[in-house]
PDB file of C-alpha atoms in Angstrom:
ATOM      1  CA  MET A   1       0.000   0.000   0.000  1.00 65.00           C
ATOM      2  CA  ASP A   2       1.231   3.453  -0.938  1.00 78.00           C
ATOM      3  CA  GLU A   3       2.511   5.579   2.015  1.00 82.00           C
ATOM      4  CA  THR A   4       0.377   8.571   0.992  1.00 84.00           C
ATOM      5  CA  LEU A   5      -2.740   6.413   0.980  1.00 83.00           C
ATOM      6  CA  LYS A   6      -1.839   5.000   4.406  1.00 83.00           C
ATOM      7  CA  ARG A   7      -1.510   8.543   5.791  1.00 88.00           C
ATOM      8  CA  GLU A   8      -4.853   9.558   4.260  1.00 88.00           C
ATOM      9  CA  ILE A   9      -6.610   6.570   5.830  1.00 88.00           C
ATOM     10  CA  VAL A  10      -5.037   7.237   9.234  1.00 90.00           C
ATOM     11  CA  ALA A  11      -5.976  10.929   9.038  1.00 92.00           C
ATOM     12  CA  PHE A  12      -9.556   9.946   8.218  1.00 91.00           C
ATOM     13  CA  LEU A  13      -9.962   7.565  11.193  1.00 94.00           C
ATOM     14  CA  PRO A  14     -11.405  10.121  13.681  1.00 94.00           C
ATOM     15  CA  ARG A  15     -14.201  11.026  11.235  1.00 94.00           C
ATOM     16  CA  LEU A  16     -14.848   7.375  10.433  1.00 94.00           C
ATOM     17  CA  ARG A  17     -14.940   6.556  14.152  1.00 95.00           C
ATOM     18  CA  ARG A  18     -17.403   9.369  14.880  1.00 92.00           C
ATOM     19  CA  TYR A  19     -19.646   8.199  12.025  1.00 93.00           C
ATOM     20  CA  ALA A  20     -19.439   4.550  13.089  1.00 93.00           C
ATOM     21  CA  GLN A  21     -20.236   5.315  16.726  1.00 91.00           C
ATOM     22  CA  ALA A  22     -23.199   7.451  15.715  1.00 89.00           C
ATOM     23  CA  LEU A  23     -24.487   4.723  13.411  1.00 89.00           C
ATOM     24  CA  THR A  24     -24.143   1.955  15.964  1.00 88.00           C
ATOM     25  CA  GLY A  25     -25.036   3.980  19.059  1.00 86.00           C
ATOM     26  CA  SER A  26     -22.159   2.406  20.963  1.00 86.00           C
ATOM     27  CA  ARG A  27     -18.452   3.084  21.402  1.00 91.00           C
ATOM     28  CA  ALA A  28     -17.475  -0.571  21.319  1.00 91.00           C
ATOM     29  CA  ASP A  29     -19.633  -1.400  18.304  1.00 90.00           C
ATOM     30  CA  GLY A  30     -18.454   1.762  16.563  1.00 92.00           C
ATOM     31  CA  ASP A  31     -14.818   0.850  17.130  1.00 94.00           C
ATOM     32  CA  ASP A  32     -15.512  -2.680  15.873  1.00 94.00           C
ATOM     33  CA  LEU A  33     -17.125  -1.192  12.774  1.00 94.00           C
ATOM     34  CA  VAL A  34     -14.092   1.042  12.144  1.00 95.00           C
ATOM     35  CA  GLN A  35     -11.779  -1.949  12.459  1.00 95.00           C
ATOM     36  CA  ALA A  36     -13.912  -4.030  10.109  1.00 95.00           C
ATOM     37  CA  THR A  37     -14.104  -1.116   7.660  1.00 95.00           C
ATOM     38  CA  CYS A  38     -10.327  -0.686   7.597  1.00 93.00           C
ATOM     39  CA  GLU A  39      -9.811  -4.406   7.228  1.00 93.00           C
ATOM     40  CA  ARG A  40     -12.260  -4.588   4.349  1.00 94.00           C
ATOM     41  CA  ALA A  41     -10.764  -1.496   2.697  1.00 92.00           C
ATOM     42  CA  ILE A  42      -7.239  -2.887   2.859  1.00 89.00           C
ATOM     43  CA  ARG A  43      -8.340  -6.279   1.537  1.00 91.00           C
ATOM     44  CA  HIS A  44     -10.245  -4.679  -1.351  1.00 90.00           C
ATOM     45  CA  LEU A  45      -7.983  -1.731  -2.041  1.00 87.00           C
ATOM     46  CA  ASP A  46      -7.950  -2.724  -5.711  1.00 84.00           C
ATOM     47  CA  THR A  47     -11.622  -1.665  -5.955  1.00 86.00           C
ATOM     48  CA  TRP A  48     -10.883   1.932  -4.910  1.00 83.00           C
ATOM     49  CA  GLN A  49     -10.429   4.272  -7.837  1.00 84.00           C
ATOM     50  CA  PRO A  50      -7.431   6.590  -7.321  1.00 83.00           C
ATOM     51  CA  GLY A  51      -8.569  10.167  -7.751  1.00 84.00           C
ATOM     52  CA  SER A  52     -12.003   9.426  -6.294  1.00 85.00           C
ATOM     53  CA  ARG A  53     -13.030  10.377  -2.761  1.00 88.00           C
ATOM     54  CA  LEU A  54     -11.411   8.044  -0.258  1.00 90.00           C
ATOM     55  CA  ASP A  55     -13.718   9.247   2.535  1.00 89.00           C
ATOM     56  CA  ALA A  56     -16.854   8.482   0.510  1.00 90.00           C
ATOM     57  CA  TRP A  57     -15.520   5.001  -0.267  1.00 92.00           C
ATOM     58  CA  LEU A  58     -14.765   4.303   3.410  1.00 94.00           C
ATOM     59  CA  PHE A  59     -18.142   5.693   4.561  1.00 93.00           C
ATOM     60  CA  ARG A  60     -19.866   3.383   2.047  1.00 92.00           C
ATOM     61  CA  ILE A  61     -17.930   0.357   3.312  1.00 94.00           C
ATOM     62  CA  ALA A  62     -18.813   1.253   6.923  1.00 94.00           C
ATOM     63  CA  ARG A  63     -22.490   1.689   6.115  1.00 93.00           C
ATOM     64  CA  ASN A  64     -22.676  -1.588   4.219  1.00 92.00           C
ATOM     65  CA  LEU A  65     -20.967  -3.449   7.055  1.00 94.00           C
ATOM     66  CA  PHE A  66     -23.331  -1.783   9.531  1.00 92.00           C
ATOM     67  CA  LEU A  67     -26.389  -2.863   7.541  1.00 89.00           C
ATOM     68  CA  ASN A  68     -25.043  -6.416   7.412  1.00 86.00           C
ATOM     69  CA  GLU A  69     -24.559  -6.310  11.181  1.00 81.00           C
ATOM     70  CA  LEU A  70     -28.120  -5.056  11.693  1.00 80.00           C
ATOM     71  CA  ARG A  71     -29.430  -8.014   9.745  1.00 80.00           C
ATOM     72  CA  SER A  72     -27.400 -10.456  11.813  1.00 79.00           C
ATOM     73  CA  ARG A  73     -28.451  -8.797  15.107  1.00 71.00           C
ATOM     74  CA  LYS A  74     -32.054  -9.638  14.353  1.00 73.00           C
ATOM     75  CA  VAL A  75     -31.008 -13.234  14.876  1.00 69.00           C
ATOM     76  CA  ARG A  76     -28.759 -12.620  17.927  1.00 66.00           C
ATOM     77  CA  GLY A  77     -30.858 -10.030  19.763  1.00 62.00           C
ATOM     78  CA  PRO A  78     -29.847  -6.639  21.270  1.00 59.00           C
ATOM     79  CA  GLN A  79     -26.614  -5.990  23.205  1.00 59.00           C
ATOM     80  CA  GLN A  80     -25.774  -3.194  25.647  1.00 58.00           C
ATOM     81  CA  ASP A  81     -22.591  -1.128  25.688  1.00 57.00           C
ATOM     82  CA  ILE A  82     -20.987  -0.908  29.129  1.00 51.00           C
ATOM     83  CA  ALA A  83     -19.892   2.653  28.277  1.00 56.00           C
ATOM     84  CA  ASP A  84     -23.562   3.631  28.424  1.00 56.00           C
ATOM     85  CA  HIS A  85     -23.440   2.960  32.166  1.00 53.00           C
ATOM     86  CA  GLU A  86     -20.096   4.561  33.038  1.00 53.00           C
ATOM     87  CA  ASP A  87     -21.707   7.465  34.960  1.00 53.00           C
ATOM     88  CA  ALA A  88     -23.609   5.112  37.260  1.00 50.00           C
ATOM     89  CA  HIS A  89     -20.950   5.183  40.008  1.00 50.00           C
ATOM     90  CA  ALA A  90     -19.542   8.671  39.528  1.00 51.00           C
ATOM     91  CA  ALA A  91     -19.233  10.867  42.597  1.00 51.00           C
ATOM     92  CA  ASP A  92     -20.416  14.440  42.026  1.00 53.00           C
ATOM     93  CA  ALA A  93     -20.326  14.861  38.282  1.00 55.00           C
ATOM     94  CA  ARG A  94     -22.450  18.012  38.027  1.00 58.00           C
ATOM     95  CA  PRO A  95     -19.926  19.979  35.969  1.00 55.00           C
ATOM     96  CA  GLY A  96     -20.500  18.776  32.462  1.00 66.00           C
ATOM     97  CA  GLN A  97     -23.267  16.404  33.469  1.00 65.00           C
ATOM     98  CA  GLU A  98     -25.938  18.371  31.642  1.00 64.00           C
ATOM     99  CA  ALA A  99     -23.831  18.423  28.478  1.00 62.00           C
ATOM    100  CA  ARG A 100     -23.344  14.650  28.690  1.00 64.00           C
ATOM    101  CA  LEU A 101     -27.070  14.162  29.223  1.00 64.00           C
ATOM    102  CA  ASP A 102     -27.881  16.381  26.234  1.00 69.00           C
ATOM    103  CA  LEU A 103     -25.391  14.514  24.074  1.00 71.00           C
ATOM    104  CA  LYS A 104     -26.761  11.169  25.232  1.00 76.00           C
ATOM    105  CA  ARG A 105     -30.299  12.345  24.507  1.00 79.00           C
ATOM    106  CA  VAL A 106     -29.360  13.433  20.983  1.00 78.00           C
ATOM    107  CA  ARG A 107     -27.571  10.107  20.403  1.00 80.00           C
ATOM    108  CA  ASP A 108     -30.608   8.223  21.660  1.00 83.00           C
ATOM    109  CA  LEU A 109     -32.931  10.265  19.459  1.00 86.00           C
ATOM    110  CA  LEU A 110     -30.673   9.775  16.437  1.00 86.00           C
ATOM    111  CA  GLY A 111     -30.830   6.063  17.166  1.00 85.00           C
ATOM    112  CA  ARG A 112     -34.608   6.188  16.850  1.00 89.00           C
ATOM    113  CA  LEU A 113     -34.432   7.539  13.308  1.00 90.00           C
ATOM    114  CA  PRO A 114     -34.612   5.056  10.451  1.00 90.00           C
ATOM    115  CA  GLU A 115     -31.106   4.077   9.360  1.00 89.00           C
ATOM    116  CA  GLU A 116     -31.422   5.685   5.936  1.00 91.00           C
ATOM    117  CA  GLN A 117     -32.301   9.070   7.491  1.00 92.00           C
ATOM    118  CA  ARG A 118     -29.673   8.732  10.216  1.00 91.00           C
ATOM    119  CA  SER A 119     -26.892   7.938   7.701  1.00 91.00           C
ATOM    120  CA  VAL A 120     -27.675  10.939   5.516  1.00 93.00           C
ATOM    121  CA  LEU A 121     -28.079  13.269   8.503  1.00 91.00           C
ATOM    122  CA  LEU A 122     -24.779  12.151  10.048  1.00 89.00           C
ATOM    123  CA  LEU A 123     -22.777  12.489   6.850  1.00 90.00           C
ATOM    124  CA  ILE A 124     -24.100  15.962   6.059  1.00 90.00           C
ATOM    125  CA  ALA A 125     -24.629  17.535   9.494  1.00 87.00           C
ATOM    126  CA  VAL A 126     -21.843  15.879  11.462  1.00 84.00           C
ATOM    127  CA  GLU A 127     -19.211  14.914   8.912  1.00 86.00           C
ATOM    128  CA  GLY A 128     -19.735  17.965   6.715  1.00 87.00           C
ATOM    129  CA  LEU A 129     -20.058  16.120   3.426  1.00 89.00           C
ATOM    130  CA  SER A 130     -21.892  17.901   0.631  1.00 90.00           C
ATOM    131  CA  TYR A 131     -25.126  16.513  -0.730  1.00 92.00           C
ATOM    132  CA  GLN A 132     -23.243  15.234  -3.798  1.00 91.00           C
ATOM    133  CA  GLU A 133     -20.545  13.601  -1.676  1.00 89.00           C
ATOM    134  CA  THR A 134     -23.192  11.968   0.501  1.00 92.00           C
ATOM    135  CA  ALA A 135     -25.040  10.698  -2.571  1.00 92.00           C
ATOM    136  CA  ALA A 136     -21.784   9.194  -3.853  1.00 89.00           C
ATOM    137  CA  ALA A 137     -20.852   7.692  -0.467  1.00 89.00           C
ATOM    138  CA  LEU A 138     -24.236   6.031  -0.038  1.00 90.00           C
ATOM    139  CA  ASP A 139     -24.731   5.296  -3.740  1.00 89.00           C
ATOM    140  CA  LEU A 140     -28.032   7.199  -3.823  1.00 92.00           C
ATOM    141  CA  PRO A 141     -29.608   9.676  -6.232  1.00 94.00           C
ATOM    142  CA  MET A 142     -29.347  13.331  -5.154  1.00 94.00           C
ATOM    143  CA  GLY A 143     -33.142  13.619  -4.738  1.00 94.00           C
ATOM    144  CA  THR A 144     -33.154  10.688  -2.319  1.00 95.00           C
ATOM    145  CA  VAL A 145     -30.424  12.340  -0.238  1.00 94.00           C
ATOM    146  CA  THR A 146     -32.306  15.643   0.008  1.00 94.00           C
ATOM    147  CA  SER A 147     -35.567  13.872   0.799  1.00 94.00           C
ATOM    148  CA  ARG A 148     -34.035  11.691   3.522  1.00 93.00           C
ATOM    149  CA  LEU A 149     -32.224  14.676   5.000  1.00 94.00           C
ATOM    150  CA  ALA A 150     -35.415  16.736   5.153  1.00 93.00           C
ATOM    151  CA  ARG A 151     -37.410  13.862   6.673  1.00 93.00           C
ATOM    152  CA  GLY A 152     -34.593  13.105   9.132  1.00 92.00           C
ATOM    153  CA  ARG A 153     -34.383  16.717  10.293  1.00 91.00           C
ATOM    154  CA  LEU A 154     -38.148  16.924  10.775  1.00 91.00           C
ATOM    155  CA  ALA A 155     -38.241  13.606  12.605  1.00 91.00           C
ATOM    156  CA  LEU A 156     -35.352  14.586  14.888  1.00 88.00           C
ATOM    157  CA  LYS A 157     -37.004  17.929  15.643  1.00 88.00           C
ATOM    158  CA  ALA A 158     -40.279  16.174  16.494  1.00 90.00           C
ATOM    159  CA  LEU A 159     -38.475  13.721  18.780  1.00 89.00           C
ATOM    160  CA  MET A 160     -36.622  16.559  20.518  1.00 86.00           C
ATOM    161  CA  GLU A 161     -39.940  18.323  21.110  1.00 87.00           C
ATOM    162  CA  GLY A 162     -41.328  15.162  22.671  1.00 83.00           C
ATOM    163  CA  SER A 163     -43.663  14.052  19.928  1.00 79.00           C
ATOM    164  CA  GLU A 164     -43.470  11.158  17.553  1.00 75.00           C
ATOM    165  CA  PRO A 165     -42.298  11.915  14.010  1.00 70.00           C
ATOM    166  CA  ALA A 166     -44.928  11.977  11.303  1.00 65.00           C
TER     167      ALA A 166
END
């Protein structure tokens, strides 16, 4: 593997990790998804087109692996991340506690969105990809991206206001 490509992949890891953790709703599962994504990317490096967007290619691999994992979880059943319970034994954690609760609430609400809305919303709002880049990363038409983004934003707003999305 080319040294420049290695550096680009390593530099991209924090964004990939953030995306994976938001998709999975768990640190451990997100880290597992990043590892599986990197492994798959390295094994299938010959399928990446030099000159194309490396980040879009890696996001697509991560999303596809995540969808495969969702399908297999239906058979295995749900699992809980121990990191979700790390504040259970904290002493006085008031400073920053509200921020952690807000972040946890947003993560939980994002987790309630359908995967297709959540993926588009995360790539555009969190990762800063353009609509075109998101369409390429998820292999979707531009109209589908804009539609899913609009529906995802409305659904998230409704959930934050305490009502069920339409």
